[in-house]
Amino acid sequence: MGRTLQPWVQGICTFQFQREQLAKAIEDIARNESVSTGMKMNTDIKVNIGEADCVGVVGTGNFGKAITNKLVKCGVQVVVGTRNPTGLYVSIEKALQEKIVLLAVPTFSWPDLPLTKIQAGTILIDCGNRPKICASDELSQAEKLQQMLPPGVHVVKGFNTLSAYELENMSFSAGQQIPIAGNSQAGKQAVGLLLDKMGYHVSDMGMLNQARLIENIPLALFPNWKKPFLISVCLWIFLYFITFSRYHFCSNNEFTWH
C-alpha cells in the first residue's frame, strides 16, 4: 500500500511547493515596489494560490476561450471577465481583482478598460500581438500598456507566441519554449510557474523592452517572402516552357513540329 500511494503523495508535495513558490513571488513584487518607491504597501496582498490557484482572464474571444480551457484542464481556477457578464462570466472589474491577470483583448480596447483601478502587486500578462513589425526604437505594446497602469502593477509579456489552435491541442505543449519579458523578476517567476504548470518551458528574454523582439516573433515566419516567391514563379514558368517545348517541338529527340 505504501508503494502505491508514494507517487500520489509525491505529486501533492510538488503541487504544494509550486503554490508556495508562486505566492512568494507575488509577495516579493509588493515588497520590492515599496522599497523602490518609498511607499508603504499592504503586506497582506497575496495571490489566492493557497485556496484556488485563481487567475483572471479578460477577454472571451477565440484566444481567451482557448487559454481559459487550457488553464482549467491544468487544474487552475479561472475567473473570466467580459463586458457583458452572464452565466459563468464576471465583470471585467472583478477579473482584474485577481493577482495574476491574462489580458486577452486587442490593444484598441485598452482605453476602455478600468486599468487605473488595478491594485498594486498585480501581474498583468500581455498576450496580444501586433499587426506589423516593431522597430528597435519603437515602444512595444507591452511597454505602452505598462505606461497606462498605476504604480506597483507589473506587465509581463508572454503567451503571444501561442495560438488558440495550439492551446486547444494538448500535444503542442510538450516542452515548448515560451518567451517572456518584464521588469519585475518576481513577476516573471510567477508567470514561469504558471507556464510550467501548463506544460511549457520558459525562456526569459530579460527586461520589458525585449517585448519588442517577442512581439515580432509571430510576424517573422516569412518576412522576406517577395524574393523567394518571384524565384518560384520564374522557375515554374521555365519548367512549364521546357515541358511545352519538348511536347510540341521534339519527336524522337529531334527538333521538329508535330
PDB file of C-alpha atoms in Angstrom, residues 124 126 142 155-158 178-184 187-188 191 202-214:
ATOM      1  CA  LEU A 124      -0.751  41.700 -15.868  1.00  0.00           C
ATOM      2  CA  ASP A 126       0.039  40.932 -22.132  1.00  0.00           C
ATOM      3  CA  ALA A 142       3.635  45.783 -23.537  1.00  0.00           C
ATOM      4  CA  VAL A 155       3.398  43.837 -17.017  1.00  0.00           C
ATOM      5  CA  VAL A 156       4.901  40.577 -18.240  1.00  0.00           C
ATOM      6  CA  LYS A 157       4.910  39.921 -21.965  1.00  0.00           C
ATOM      7  CA  GLY A 158       4.159  36.331 -22.873  1.00  0.00           C
ATOM      8  CA  ILE A 178       7.549  30.324 -24.342  1.00  0.00           C
ATOM      9  CA  PRO A 179       9.495  33.623 -24.309  1.00  0.00           C
ATOM     10  CA  ILE A 180       8.598  36.160 -21.632  1.00  0.00           C
ATOM     11  CA  ALA A 181       9.894  39.602 -20.673  1.00  0.00           C
ATOM     12  CA  GLY A 182       9.269  42.002 -17.808  1.00  0.00           C
ATOM     13  CA  ASN A 183      10.870  44.474 -15.456  1.00  0.00           C
ATOM     14  CA  SER A 184       9.851  42.524 -12.357  1.00  0.00           C
ATOM     15  CA  GLY A 187       6.584  38.712 -11.665  1.00  0.00           C
ATOM     16  CA  LYS A 188       8.388  36.678 -14.302  1.00  0.00           C
ATOM     17  CA  VAL A 191       4.382  33.636 -14.727  1.00  0.00           C
ATOM     18  CA  VAL A 202      10.065  29.386 -20.059  1.00  0.00           C
ATOM     19  CA  SER A 203      12.633  31.437 -21.957  1.00  0.00           C
ATOM     20  CA  ASP A 204      13.346  34.636 -20.015  1.00  0.00           C
ATOM     21  CA  MET A 205      14.262  37.300 -22.578  1.00  0.00           C
ATOM     22  CA  GLY A 206      15.058  39.982 -19.985  1.00  0.00           C
ATOM     23  CA  MET A 207      13.542  43.391 -19.298  1.00  0.00           C
ATOM     24  CA  LEU A 208      10.236  44.601 -20.724  1.00  0.00           C
ATOM     25  CA  ASN A 209      11.914  46.346 -23.665  1.00  0.00           C
ATOM     26  CA  GLN A 210      12.686  42.879 -25.001  1.00  0.00           C
ATOM     27  CA  ALA A 211       8.957  42.560 -25.640  1.00  0.00           C
ATOM     28  CA  ARG A 212       9.747  44.276 -28.945  1.00  0.00           C
ATOM     29  CA  LEU A 213      11.530  41.108 -30.039  1.00  0.00           C
ATOM     30  CA  ILE A 214       8.855  38.812 -28.610  1.00  0.00           C
TER      31      ILE A 214
END
